[in-house]
Coordinates of C-alpha atoms and ligand atoms in Angstrom, one line a residue:
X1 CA -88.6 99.0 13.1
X2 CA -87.1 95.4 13.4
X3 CA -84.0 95.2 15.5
X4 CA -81.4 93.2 12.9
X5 CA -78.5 93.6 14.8
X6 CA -76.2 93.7 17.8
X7 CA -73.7 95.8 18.2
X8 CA -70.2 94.6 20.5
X9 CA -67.7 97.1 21.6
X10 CA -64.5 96.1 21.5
X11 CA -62.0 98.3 23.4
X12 CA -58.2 96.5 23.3
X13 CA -54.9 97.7 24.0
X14 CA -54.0 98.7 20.9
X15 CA -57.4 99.8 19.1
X16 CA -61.0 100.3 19.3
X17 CA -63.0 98.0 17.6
X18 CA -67.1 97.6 16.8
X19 CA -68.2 94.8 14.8
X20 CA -72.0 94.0 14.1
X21 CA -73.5 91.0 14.5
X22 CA -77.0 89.3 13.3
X23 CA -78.9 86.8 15.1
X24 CA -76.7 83.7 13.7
X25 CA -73.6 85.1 15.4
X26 CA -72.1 86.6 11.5
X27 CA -70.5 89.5 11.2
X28 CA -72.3 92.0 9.4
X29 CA -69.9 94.7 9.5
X30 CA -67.0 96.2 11.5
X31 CA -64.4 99.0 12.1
X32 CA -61.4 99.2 13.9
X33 CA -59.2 102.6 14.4
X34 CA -55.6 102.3 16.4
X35 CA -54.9 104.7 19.1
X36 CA -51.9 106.7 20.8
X37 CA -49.8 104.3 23.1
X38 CA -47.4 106.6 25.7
X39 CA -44.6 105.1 27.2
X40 CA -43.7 108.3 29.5
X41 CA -40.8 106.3 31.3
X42 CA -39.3 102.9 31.4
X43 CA -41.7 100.1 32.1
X44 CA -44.7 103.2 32.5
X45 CA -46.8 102.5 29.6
X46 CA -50.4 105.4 29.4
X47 CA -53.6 105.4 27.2
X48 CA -55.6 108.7 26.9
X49 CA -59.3 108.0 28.5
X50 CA -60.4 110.7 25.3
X51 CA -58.6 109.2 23.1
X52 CA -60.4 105.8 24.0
X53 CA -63.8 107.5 24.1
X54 CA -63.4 109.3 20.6
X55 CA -61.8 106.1 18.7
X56 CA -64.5 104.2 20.1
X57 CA -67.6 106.1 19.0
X58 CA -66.1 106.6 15.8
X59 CA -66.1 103.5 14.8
X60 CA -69.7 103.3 16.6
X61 CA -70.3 105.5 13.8
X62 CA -68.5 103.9 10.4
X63 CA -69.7 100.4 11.1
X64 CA -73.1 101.7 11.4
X65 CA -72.7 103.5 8.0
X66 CA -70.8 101.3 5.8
X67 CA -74.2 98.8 5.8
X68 CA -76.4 102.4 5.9
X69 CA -78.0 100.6 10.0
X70 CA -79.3 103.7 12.3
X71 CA -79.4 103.0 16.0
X72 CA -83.2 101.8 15.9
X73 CA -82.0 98.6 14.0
X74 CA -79.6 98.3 16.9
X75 CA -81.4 95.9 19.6
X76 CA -78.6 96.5 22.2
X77 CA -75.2 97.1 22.9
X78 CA -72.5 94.7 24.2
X79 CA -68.8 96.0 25.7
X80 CA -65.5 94.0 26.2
X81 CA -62.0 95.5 26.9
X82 CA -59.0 95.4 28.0
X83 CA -58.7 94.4 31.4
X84 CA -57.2 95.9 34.7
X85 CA -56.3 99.3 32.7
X86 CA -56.6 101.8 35.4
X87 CA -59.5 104.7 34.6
X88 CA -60.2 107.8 37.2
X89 CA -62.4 111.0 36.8
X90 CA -64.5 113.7 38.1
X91 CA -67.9 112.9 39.0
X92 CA -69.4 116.3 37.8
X93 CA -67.1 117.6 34.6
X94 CA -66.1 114.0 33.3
X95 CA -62.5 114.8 32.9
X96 CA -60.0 112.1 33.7
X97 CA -57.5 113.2 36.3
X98 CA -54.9 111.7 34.8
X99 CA -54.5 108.8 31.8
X100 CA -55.5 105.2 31.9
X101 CA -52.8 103.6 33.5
X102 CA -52.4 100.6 31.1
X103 CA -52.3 97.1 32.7
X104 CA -48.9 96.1 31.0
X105 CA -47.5 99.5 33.3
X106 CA -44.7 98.6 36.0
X107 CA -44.9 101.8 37.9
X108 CA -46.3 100.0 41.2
X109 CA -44.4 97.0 40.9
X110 CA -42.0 98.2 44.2
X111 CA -45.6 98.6 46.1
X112 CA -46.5 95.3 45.4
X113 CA -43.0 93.2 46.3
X114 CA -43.6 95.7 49.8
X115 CA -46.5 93.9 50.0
X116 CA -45.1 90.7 49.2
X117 CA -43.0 90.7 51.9
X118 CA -45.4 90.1 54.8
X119 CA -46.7 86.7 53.2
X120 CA -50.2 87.0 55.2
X121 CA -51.2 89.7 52.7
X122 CA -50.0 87.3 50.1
X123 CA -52.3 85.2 51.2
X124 CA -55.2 87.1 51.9
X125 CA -55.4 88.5 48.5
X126 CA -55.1 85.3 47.1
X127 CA -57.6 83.6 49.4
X128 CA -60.0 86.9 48.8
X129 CA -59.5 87.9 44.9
X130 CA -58.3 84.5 43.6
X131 CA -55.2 86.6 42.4
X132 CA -51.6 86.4 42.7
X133 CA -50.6 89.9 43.7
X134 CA -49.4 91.8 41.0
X135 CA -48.8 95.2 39.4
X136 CA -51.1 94.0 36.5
X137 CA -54.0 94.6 38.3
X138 CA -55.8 97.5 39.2
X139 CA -55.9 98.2 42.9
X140 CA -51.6 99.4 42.8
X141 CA -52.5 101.8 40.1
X142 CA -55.6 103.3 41.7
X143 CA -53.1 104.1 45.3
X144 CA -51.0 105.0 42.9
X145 CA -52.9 107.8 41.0
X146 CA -54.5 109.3 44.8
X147 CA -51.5 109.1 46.2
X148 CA -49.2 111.1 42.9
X149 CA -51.9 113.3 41.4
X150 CA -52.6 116.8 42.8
X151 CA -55.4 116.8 45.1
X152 CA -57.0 113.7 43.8
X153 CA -57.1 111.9 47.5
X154 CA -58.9 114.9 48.8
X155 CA -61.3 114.7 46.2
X156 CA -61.9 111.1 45.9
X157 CA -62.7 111.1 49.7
X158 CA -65.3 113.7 48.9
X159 CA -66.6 111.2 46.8
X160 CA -66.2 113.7 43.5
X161 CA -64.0 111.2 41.8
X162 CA -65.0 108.1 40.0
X163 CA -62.9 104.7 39.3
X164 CA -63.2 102.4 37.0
X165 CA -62.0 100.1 33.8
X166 CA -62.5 100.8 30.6
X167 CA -65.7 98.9 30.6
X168 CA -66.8 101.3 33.2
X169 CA -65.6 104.4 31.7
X170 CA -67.4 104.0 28.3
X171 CA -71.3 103.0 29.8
X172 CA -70.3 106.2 31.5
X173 CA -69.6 108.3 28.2
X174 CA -72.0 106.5 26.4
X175 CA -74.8 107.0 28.9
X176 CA -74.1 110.9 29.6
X177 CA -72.8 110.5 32.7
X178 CA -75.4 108.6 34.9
X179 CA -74.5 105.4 35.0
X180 CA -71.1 104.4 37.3
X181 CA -71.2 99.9 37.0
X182 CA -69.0 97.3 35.8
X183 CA -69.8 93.9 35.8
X184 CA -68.5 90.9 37.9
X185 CA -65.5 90.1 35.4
X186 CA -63.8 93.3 35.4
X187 CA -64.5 93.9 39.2
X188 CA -63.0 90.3 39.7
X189 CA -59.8 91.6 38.0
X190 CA -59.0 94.8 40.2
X191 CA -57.7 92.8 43.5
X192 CA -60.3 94.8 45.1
X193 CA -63.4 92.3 44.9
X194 CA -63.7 89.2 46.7
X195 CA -64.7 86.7 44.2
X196 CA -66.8 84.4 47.2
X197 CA -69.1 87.6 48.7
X198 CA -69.1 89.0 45.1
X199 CA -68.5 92.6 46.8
X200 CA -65.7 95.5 46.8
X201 CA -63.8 94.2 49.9
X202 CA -63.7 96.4 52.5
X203 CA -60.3 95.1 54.0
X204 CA -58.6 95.5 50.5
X205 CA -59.9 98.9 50.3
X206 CA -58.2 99.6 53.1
X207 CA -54.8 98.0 52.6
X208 CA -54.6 100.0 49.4
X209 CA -56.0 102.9 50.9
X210 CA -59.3 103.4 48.7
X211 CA -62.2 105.2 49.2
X212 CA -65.3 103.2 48.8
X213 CA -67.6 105.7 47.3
X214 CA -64.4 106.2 44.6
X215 CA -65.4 102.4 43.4
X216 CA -68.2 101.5 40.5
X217 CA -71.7 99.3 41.1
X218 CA -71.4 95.9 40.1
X219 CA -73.7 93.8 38.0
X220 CA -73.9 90.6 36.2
X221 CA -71.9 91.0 32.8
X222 CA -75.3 90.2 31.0
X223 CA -77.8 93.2 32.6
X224 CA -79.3 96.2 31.6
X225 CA -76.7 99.0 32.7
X226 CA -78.4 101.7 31.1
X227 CA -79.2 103.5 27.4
X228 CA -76.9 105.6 25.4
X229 CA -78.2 109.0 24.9
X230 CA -80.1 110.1 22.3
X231 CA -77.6 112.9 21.4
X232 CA -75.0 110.5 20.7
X233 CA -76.4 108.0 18.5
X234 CA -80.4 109.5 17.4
X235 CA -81.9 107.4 19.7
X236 CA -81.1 105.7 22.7
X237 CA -79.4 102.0 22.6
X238 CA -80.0 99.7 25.5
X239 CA -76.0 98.9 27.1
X240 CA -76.6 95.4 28.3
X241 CA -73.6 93.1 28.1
X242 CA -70.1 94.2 29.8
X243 CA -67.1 91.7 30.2
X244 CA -63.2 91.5 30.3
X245 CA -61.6 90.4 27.0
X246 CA -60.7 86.9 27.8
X247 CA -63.6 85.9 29.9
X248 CA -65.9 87.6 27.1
X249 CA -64.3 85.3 24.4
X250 CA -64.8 81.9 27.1
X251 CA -68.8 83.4 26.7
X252 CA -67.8 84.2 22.8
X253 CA -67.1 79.8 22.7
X254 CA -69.9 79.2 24.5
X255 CA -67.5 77.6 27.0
X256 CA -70.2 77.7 29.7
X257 CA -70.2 74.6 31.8
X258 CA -67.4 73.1 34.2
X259 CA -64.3 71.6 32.0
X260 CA -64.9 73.7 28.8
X261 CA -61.9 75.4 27.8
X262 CA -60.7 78.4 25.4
X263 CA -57.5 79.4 24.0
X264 CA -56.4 82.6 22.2
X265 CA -53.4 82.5 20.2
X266 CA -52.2 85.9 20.2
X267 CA -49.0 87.8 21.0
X268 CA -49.1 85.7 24.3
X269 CA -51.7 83.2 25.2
X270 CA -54.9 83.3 27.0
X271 CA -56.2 80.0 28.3
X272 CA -59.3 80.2 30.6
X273 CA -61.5 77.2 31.6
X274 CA -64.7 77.1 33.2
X275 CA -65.2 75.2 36.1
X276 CA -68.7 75.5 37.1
X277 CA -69.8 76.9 40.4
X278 CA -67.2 76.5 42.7
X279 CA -64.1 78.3 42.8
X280 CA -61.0 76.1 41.9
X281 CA -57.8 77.2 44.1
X282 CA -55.0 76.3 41.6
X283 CA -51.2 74.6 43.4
X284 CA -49.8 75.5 40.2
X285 CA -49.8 79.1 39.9
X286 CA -52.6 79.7 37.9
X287 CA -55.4 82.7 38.9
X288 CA -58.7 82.3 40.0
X289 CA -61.5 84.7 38.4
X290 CA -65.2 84.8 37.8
X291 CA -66.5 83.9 34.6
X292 CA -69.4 85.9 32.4
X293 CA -72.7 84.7 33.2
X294 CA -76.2 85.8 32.8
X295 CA -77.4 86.2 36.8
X296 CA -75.6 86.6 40.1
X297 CA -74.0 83.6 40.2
X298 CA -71.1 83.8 37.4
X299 CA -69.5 81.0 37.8
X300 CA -65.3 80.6 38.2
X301 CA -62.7 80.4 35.5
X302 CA -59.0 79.4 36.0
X303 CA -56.9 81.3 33.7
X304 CA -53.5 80.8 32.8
X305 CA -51.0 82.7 30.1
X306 CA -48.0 82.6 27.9
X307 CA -46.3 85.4 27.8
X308 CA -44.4 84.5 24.8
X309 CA -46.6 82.9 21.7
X310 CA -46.9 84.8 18.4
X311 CA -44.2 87.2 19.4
X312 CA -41.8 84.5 19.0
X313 CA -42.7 83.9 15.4
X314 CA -42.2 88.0 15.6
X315 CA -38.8 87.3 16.0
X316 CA -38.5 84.9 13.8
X317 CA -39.7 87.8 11.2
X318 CA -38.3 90.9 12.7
X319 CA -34.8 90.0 14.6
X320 CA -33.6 86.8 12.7
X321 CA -35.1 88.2 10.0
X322 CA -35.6 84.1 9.3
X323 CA -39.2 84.4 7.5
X324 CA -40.4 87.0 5.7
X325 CA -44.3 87.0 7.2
X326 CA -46.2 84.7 10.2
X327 CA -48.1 82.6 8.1
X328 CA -45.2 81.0 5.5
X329 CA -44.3 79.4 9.0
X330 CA -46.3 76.7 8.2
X331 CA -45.1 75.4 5.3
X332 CA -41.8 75.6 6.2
X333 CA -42.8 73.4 9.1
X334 CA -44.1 70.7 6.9
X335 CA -40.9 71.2 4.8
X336 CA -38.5 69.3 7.3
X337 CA -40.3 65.6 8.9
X338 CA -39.4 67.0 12.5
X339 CA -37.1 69.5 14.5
X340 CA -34.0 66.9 14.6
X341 CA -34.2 67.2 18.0
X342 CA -34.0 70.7 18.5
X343 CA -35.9 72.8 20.9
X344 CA -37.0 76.7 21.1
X345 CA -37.6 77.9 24.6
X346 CA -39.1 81.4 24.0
X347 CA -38.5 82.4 27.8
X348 CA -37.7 86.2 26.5
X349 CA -39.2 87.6 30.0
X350 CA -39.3 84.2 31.7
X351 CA -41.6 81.3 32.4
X352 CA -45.1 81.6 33.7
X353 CA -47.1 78.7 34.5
X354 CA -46.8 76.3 35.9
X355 CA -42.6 76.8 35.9
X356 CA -42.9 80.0 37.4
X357 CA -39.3 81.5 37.0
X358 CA -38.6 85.2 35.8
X359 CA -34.7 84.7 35.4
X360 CA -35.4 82.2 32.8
X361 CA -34.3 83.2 29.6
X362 CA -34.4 82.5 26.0
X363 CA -33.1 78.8 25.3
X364 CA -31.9 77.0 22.5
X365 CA -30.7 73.2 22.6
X366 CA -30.0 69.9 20.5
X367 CA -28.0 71.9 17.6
X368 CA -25.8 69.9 15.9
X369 CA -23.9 70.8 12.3
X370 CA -26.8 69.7 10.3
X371 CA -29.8 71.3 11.7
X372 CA -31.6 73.5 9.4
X373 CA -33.0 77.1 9.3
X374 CA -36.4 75.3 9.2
X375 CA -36.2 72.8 12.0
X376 CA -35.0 75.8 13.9
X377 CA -38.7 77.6 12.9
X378 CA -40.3 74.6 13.6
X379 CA -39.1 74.3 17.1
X380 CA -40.2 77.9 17.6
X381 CA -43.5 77.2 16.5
X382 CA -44.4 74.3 18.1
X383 CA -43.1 76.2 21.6
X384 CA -46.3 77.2 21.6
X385 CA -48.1 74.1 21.4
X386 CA -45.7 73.0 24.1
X387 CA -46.5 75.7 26.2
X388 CA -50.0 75.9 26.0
X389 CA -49.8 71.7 26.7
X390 CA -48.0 73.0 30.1
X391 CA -50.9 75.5 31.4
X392 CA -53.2 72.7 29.8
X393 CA -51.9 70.3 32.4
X394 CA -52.0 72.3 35.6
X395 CA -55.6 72.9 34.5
X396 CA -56.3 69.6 34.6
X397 CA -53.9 69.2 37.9
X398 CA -55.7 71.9 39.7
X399 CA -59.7 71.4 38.4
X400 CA -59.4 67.1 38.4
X401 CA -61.0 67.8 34.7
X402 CA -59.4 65.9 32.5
X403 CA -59.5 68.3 28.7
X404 CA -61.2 66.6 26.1
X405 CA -61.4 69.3 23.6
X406 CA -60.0 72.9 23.4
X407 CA -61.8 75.6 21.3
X408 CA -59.3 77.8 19.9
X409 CA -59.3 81.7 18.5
X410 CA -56.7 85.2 18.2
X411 CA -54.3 85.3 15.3
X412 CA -51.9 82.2 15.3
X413 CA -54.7 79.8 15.5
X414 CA -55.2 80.3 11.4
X415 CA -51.8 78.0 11.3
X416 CA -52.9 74.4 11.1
X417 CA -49.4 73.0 11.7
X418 CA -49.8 74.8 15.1
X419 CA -53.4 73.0 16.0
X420 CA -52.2 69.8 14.6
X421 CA -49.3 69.7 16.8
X422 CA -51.1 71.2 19.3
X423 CA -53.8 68.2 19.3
X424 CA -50.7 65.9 19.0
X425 CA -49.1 66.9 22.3
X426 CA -52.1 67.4 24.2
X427 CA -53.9 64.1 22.8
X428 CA -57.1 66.3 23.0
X429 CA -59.4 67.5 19.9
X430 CA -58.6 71.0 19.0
X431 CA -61.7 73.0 17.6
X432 CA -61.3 75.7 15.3
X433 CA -64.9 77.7 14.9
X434 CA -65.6 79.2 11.8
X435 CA -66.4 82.9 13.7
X436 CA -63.2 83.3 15.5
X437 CA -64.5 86.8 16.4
X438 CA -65.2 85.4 19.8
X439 CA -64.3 88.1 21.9
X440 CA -66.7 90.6 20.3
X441 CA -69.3 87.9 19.9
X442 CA -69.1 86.8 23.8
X443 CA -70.1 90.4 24.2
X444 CA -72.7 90.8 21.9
X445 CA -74.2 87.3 23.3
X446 CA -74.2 89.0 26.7
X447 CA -76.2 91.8 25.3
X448 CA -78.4 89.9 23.5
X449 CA -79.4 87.5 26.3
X450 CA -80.3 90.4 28.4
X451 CA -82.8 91.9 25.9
X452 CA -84.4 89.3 24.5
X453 CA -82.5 89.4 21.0
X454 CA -81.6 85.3 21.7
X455 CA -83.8 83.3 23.9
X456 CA -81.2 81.3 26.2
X457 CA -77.5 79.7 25.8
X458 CA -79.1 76.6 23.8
X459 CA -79.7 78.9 21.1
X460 CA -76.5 80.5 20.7
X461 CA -74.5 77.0 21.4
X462 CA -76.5 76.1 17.8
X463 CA -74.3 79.3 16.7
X464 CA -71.3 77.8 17.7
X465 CA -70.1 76.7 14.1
X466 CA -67.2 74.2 13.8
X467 CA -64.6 75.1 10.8
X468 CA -62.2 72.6 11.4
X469 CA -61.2 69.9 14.1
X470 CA -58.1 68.4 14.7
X471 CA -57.1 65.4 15.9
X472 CA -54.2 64.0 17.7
X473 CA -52.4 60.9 15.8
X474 CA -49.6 60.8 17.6
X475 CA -48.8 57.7 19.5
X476 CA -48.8 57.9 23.2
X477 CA -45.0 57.2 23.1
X478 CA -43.7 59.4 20.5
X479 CA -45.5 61.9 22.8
X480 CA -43.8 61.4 25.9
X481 CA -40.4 61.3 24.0
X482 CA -41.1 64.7 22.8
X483 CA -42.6 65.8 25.7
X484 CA -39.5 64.9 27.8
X485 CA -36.8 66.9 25.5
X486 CA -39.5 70.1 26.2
X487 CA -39.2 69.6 29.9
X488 CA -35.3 69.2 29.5
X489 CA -35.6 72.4 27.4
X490 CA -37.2 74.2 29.8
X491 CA -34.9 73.1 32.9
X492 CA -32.0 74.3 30.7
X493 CA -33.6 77.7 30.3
X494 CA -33.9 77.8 33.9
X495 CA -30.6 76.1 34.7
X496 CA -29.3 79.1 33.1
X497 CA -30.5 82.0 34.7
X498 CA -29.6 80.6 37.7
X499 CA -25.7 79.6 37.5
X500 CA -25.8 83.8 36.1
X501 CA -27.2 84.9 39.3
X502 CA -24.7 82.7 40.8
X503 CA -21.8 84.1 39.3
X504 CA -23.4 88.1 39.7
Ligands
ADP1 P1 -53.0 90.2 19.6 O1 -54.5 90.3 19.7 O2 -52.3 89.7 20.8 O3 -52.4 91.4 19.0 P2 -53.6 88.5 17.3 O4 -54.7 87.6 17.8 O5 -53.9 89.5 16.3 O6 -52.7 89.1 18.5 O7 -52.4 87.5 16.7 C1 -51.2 88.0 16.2 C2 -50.1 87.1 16.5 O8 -50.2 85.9 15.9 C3 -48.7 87.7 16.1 O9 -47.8 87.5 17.1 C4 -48.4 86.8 14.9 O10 -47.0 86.6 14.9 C5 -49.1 85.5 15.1 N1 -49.6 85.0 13.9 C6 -50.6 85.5 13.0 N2 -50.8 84.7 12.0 C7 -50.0 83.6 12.2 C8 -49.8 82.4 11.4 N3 -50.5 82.1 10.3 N4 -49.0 81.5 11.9 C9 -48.3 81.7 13.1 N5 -48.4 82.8 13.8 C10 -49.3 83.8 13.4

């Protein structure tokens, strides 16, 4: 039977997602089911592993059905999930020892400023992983499950236990238990794996107190990890494409040489670039992380967020209670000519890159009796052209690349007032494809490269179909006018949290 279609996995932090795809990248069909989210204490935030599993395959299942496909039209499988999100169980039964311990989770935050304090562990972890120590990533939340959870240490050292990310933790499910992989992205998001050796890193291991034999095979993010069984879906599907969300939507772009650059516009943003084979240290901040590739050489990505993007038009909707949904955002920003001078700075949990300051909080400046209800939207909106611009020029700072074009994806990025502004500031084309699946579609490329369903990266770069481009027309000095009030903006933001702690 021919094999129509590939099949990507898309395991998120708030739902499980499968979406079929044919051989010109289109969607075919999808289904998407939301699961529990437990927030057992302040700042502790849990997913049930079962939970994950069952959500998953049933929508396995339903997008299979609603275009009547069996698994022998399936030519492979492709996963991508969220990252870091912290997965242990037993080796023998399959029962999780305790729940995923979500990235987003504080719990280990006190272990990490411990660490923090001797500054050559700082450094080391930076040097190793490309990471800036955090609670975010895995390796806290593993100590943190052998050290709190019945007899798990004793266990683990017996090597009965298994770790890994969600990636990890489906192939398992799907492949009845034999298979115990990730693939180089995930791995390079644990602080556990030195990006240069491309191994689990022996000294980490040991800083965090981790078993070896607790920790998953790694493979390239476009390899054959193993088949589902035949009791689960008829007949078995080759797995053959793993990779973390973000780095699987740079694949999804086809962002695959040095320079080429992806943003999702999302509830924060995600803004990774590719820079080719060598690993690009960033002075600014940024993190340091493997891309998805097709061999044992991935390649390196700098990555850099926002923590605040589509949440602040969220506020706008639900706290100001300003607009009534996202997208009438952008008419009212083409209501009013400009902002009269007012700026947004949407520093709700502080500034990340390049500013770097956690005190900073939620600005507002350049009010004045006349300013409107929509110059005030329109300064929140384009706060996230103007912070993408920032992490867009300590990319360029840090790689020596100068940005000529940034592909774009996630929700906000249907807003043309946001790309147009956003090409405006950055004085860089903005591409919008017309598939702006790309994080399921980076993972079913992954799959499909590794069995033969598309030939090489040529043919899914003719895939790669443009929607709309935008182009800046702003002139170079309106630019820099603008571009200075931001920076004030964001100084006053700053300023302010400071003279508090002054007074505390
Ligand atoms: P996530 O994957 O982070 O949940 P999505 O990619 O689904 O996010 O994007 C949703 C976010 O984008 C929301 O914060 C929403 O406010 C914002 N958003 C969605 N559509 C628009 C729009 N047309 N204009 C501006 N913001 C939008």
């Amino acid at each position: 039977m021919e094999k129509s279609y590939m099949m990507a996995l898309d395991q998120g932090t708030t739902s499980s997602r499968c979406i079929l795809f044919d051989r010109k990248g289109t969607v075919c069909s999808s289904a998407q089911k939301e699961f529990t989210q437990y927030y057992p204490k302040p700042g502790w935030v849990e997913h049930d592993p079962m939970e994950i599993w069952s959500s998953q395959i049933s929508v396995m299942m339903e997008a299979m059905t609603k275009i009547g496909v069996t698994a022998r039209e399936i030519a492979g499988i492709g996963i991508t999930n969220q990252r870091e999100t912290t997965i242990i169980w037993d080796r023998k039964t399959g029962a999780p020892v305790y729940p995923a311990i979500v990235w987003q989770c504080r719990r280990t935050s006190g272990m990490i400023d411990e660490l923090k304090k001797h500054p050559a562990f700082e450094e080391m972890i930076r040097a190793k992983t490309g990471l800036i120590p955090d609670a975010y990533f895995s390796a806290s939340k593993i100590a943190w499950i052998l050290r709190n959870v019945g007899d798990a240490r004793e266990r683990a050292e017996r090597g009965e236990l298994c770790f890994g990310t969600v990636d990890s933790w489906l192939i398992w499910k799907l492949t009845g238990g034999k298979v115990h992989v990730t693939d180089y992205t995930n791995a390079s998001r644990t602080m556990l794996f030195n990006i240069h050796t491309r191994r689990w890193d022996e000294e980490l291991l040991a800083l965090f107190d981790i078993p070896a034999c607790l920790m998953p095979e790694v493979r390239p993010s476009s390899s054959l990890f193993g088949s589902t069984i035949a009791e689960l879906t008829g007949f078995p599907i080759p797995i053959a494409g793993a990779a973390g969300d973000q780095q699987s939507a740079l694949f999804g772009q086809c962002c695959f040489g040095k320079g080429e650059m992806k943003n999702t516009y999302g509830t924060g943003c995600f803004m990774l670039m590719h820079t080719g084979d060598e690993p690009c240290i960033s002075k600014n901040g940024l993190v340091t992380t493997l891309a998805a590739g097709t061999d044992d050489h991935p390649g390196y990505a700098l990555e850099g967020s926002v923590f605040v993007a589509g949440a602040a038009i969220q506020w706008l909707r639900d706290e100001l209670e300003m607009i009534r949904n996202a997208p009438e955002t952008e008419a009212i920003c083409r209501s009013v000519k400009d902002t009269g001078g007012v700026y947004v700075v949407p520093a709700f949990t502080g500034l990340g890159a390049p500013v770097w300051n956690q005190d900073a909080r939620g600005t507002i400046i350049g009010l004045t009796r006349g300013t409107t209800k929509a110059e005030l939207i329109r300064a929140t909106v384009e706060s996230l052209a103007y912070q993408v611009s920032d992490v867009v020029r300590a990319m360029e700072q840090d790689s020596g690349v100068k940005v000529e074009a940034l592909k774009v994806d996630g929700g906000a990025s249907a807003n043309n007032f946001i790309l147009q502004f956003q090409a405006d500031i950055l004085g860089a084309e903005v591409l919008r494809p017309s598939c702006t699946e790309t994080t399921a579609l980076g993972a079913a490329y992954l799959a499909g490269l590794a069995v033969g369903y598309w030939k090489n990266t040529d043919e899914l770069k003719e895939n790669w179909r443009l929607e709309r481009s935008f182009i800046g027309s702003m002139t170079a000095e309106t630019r820099a006018q603008l571009l200075r009030g931001w920076k004030i903006a964001e100084r006053c933001a700053c300023y302010a949290a400071e003279q508090w702690n002054a007074e505390k």
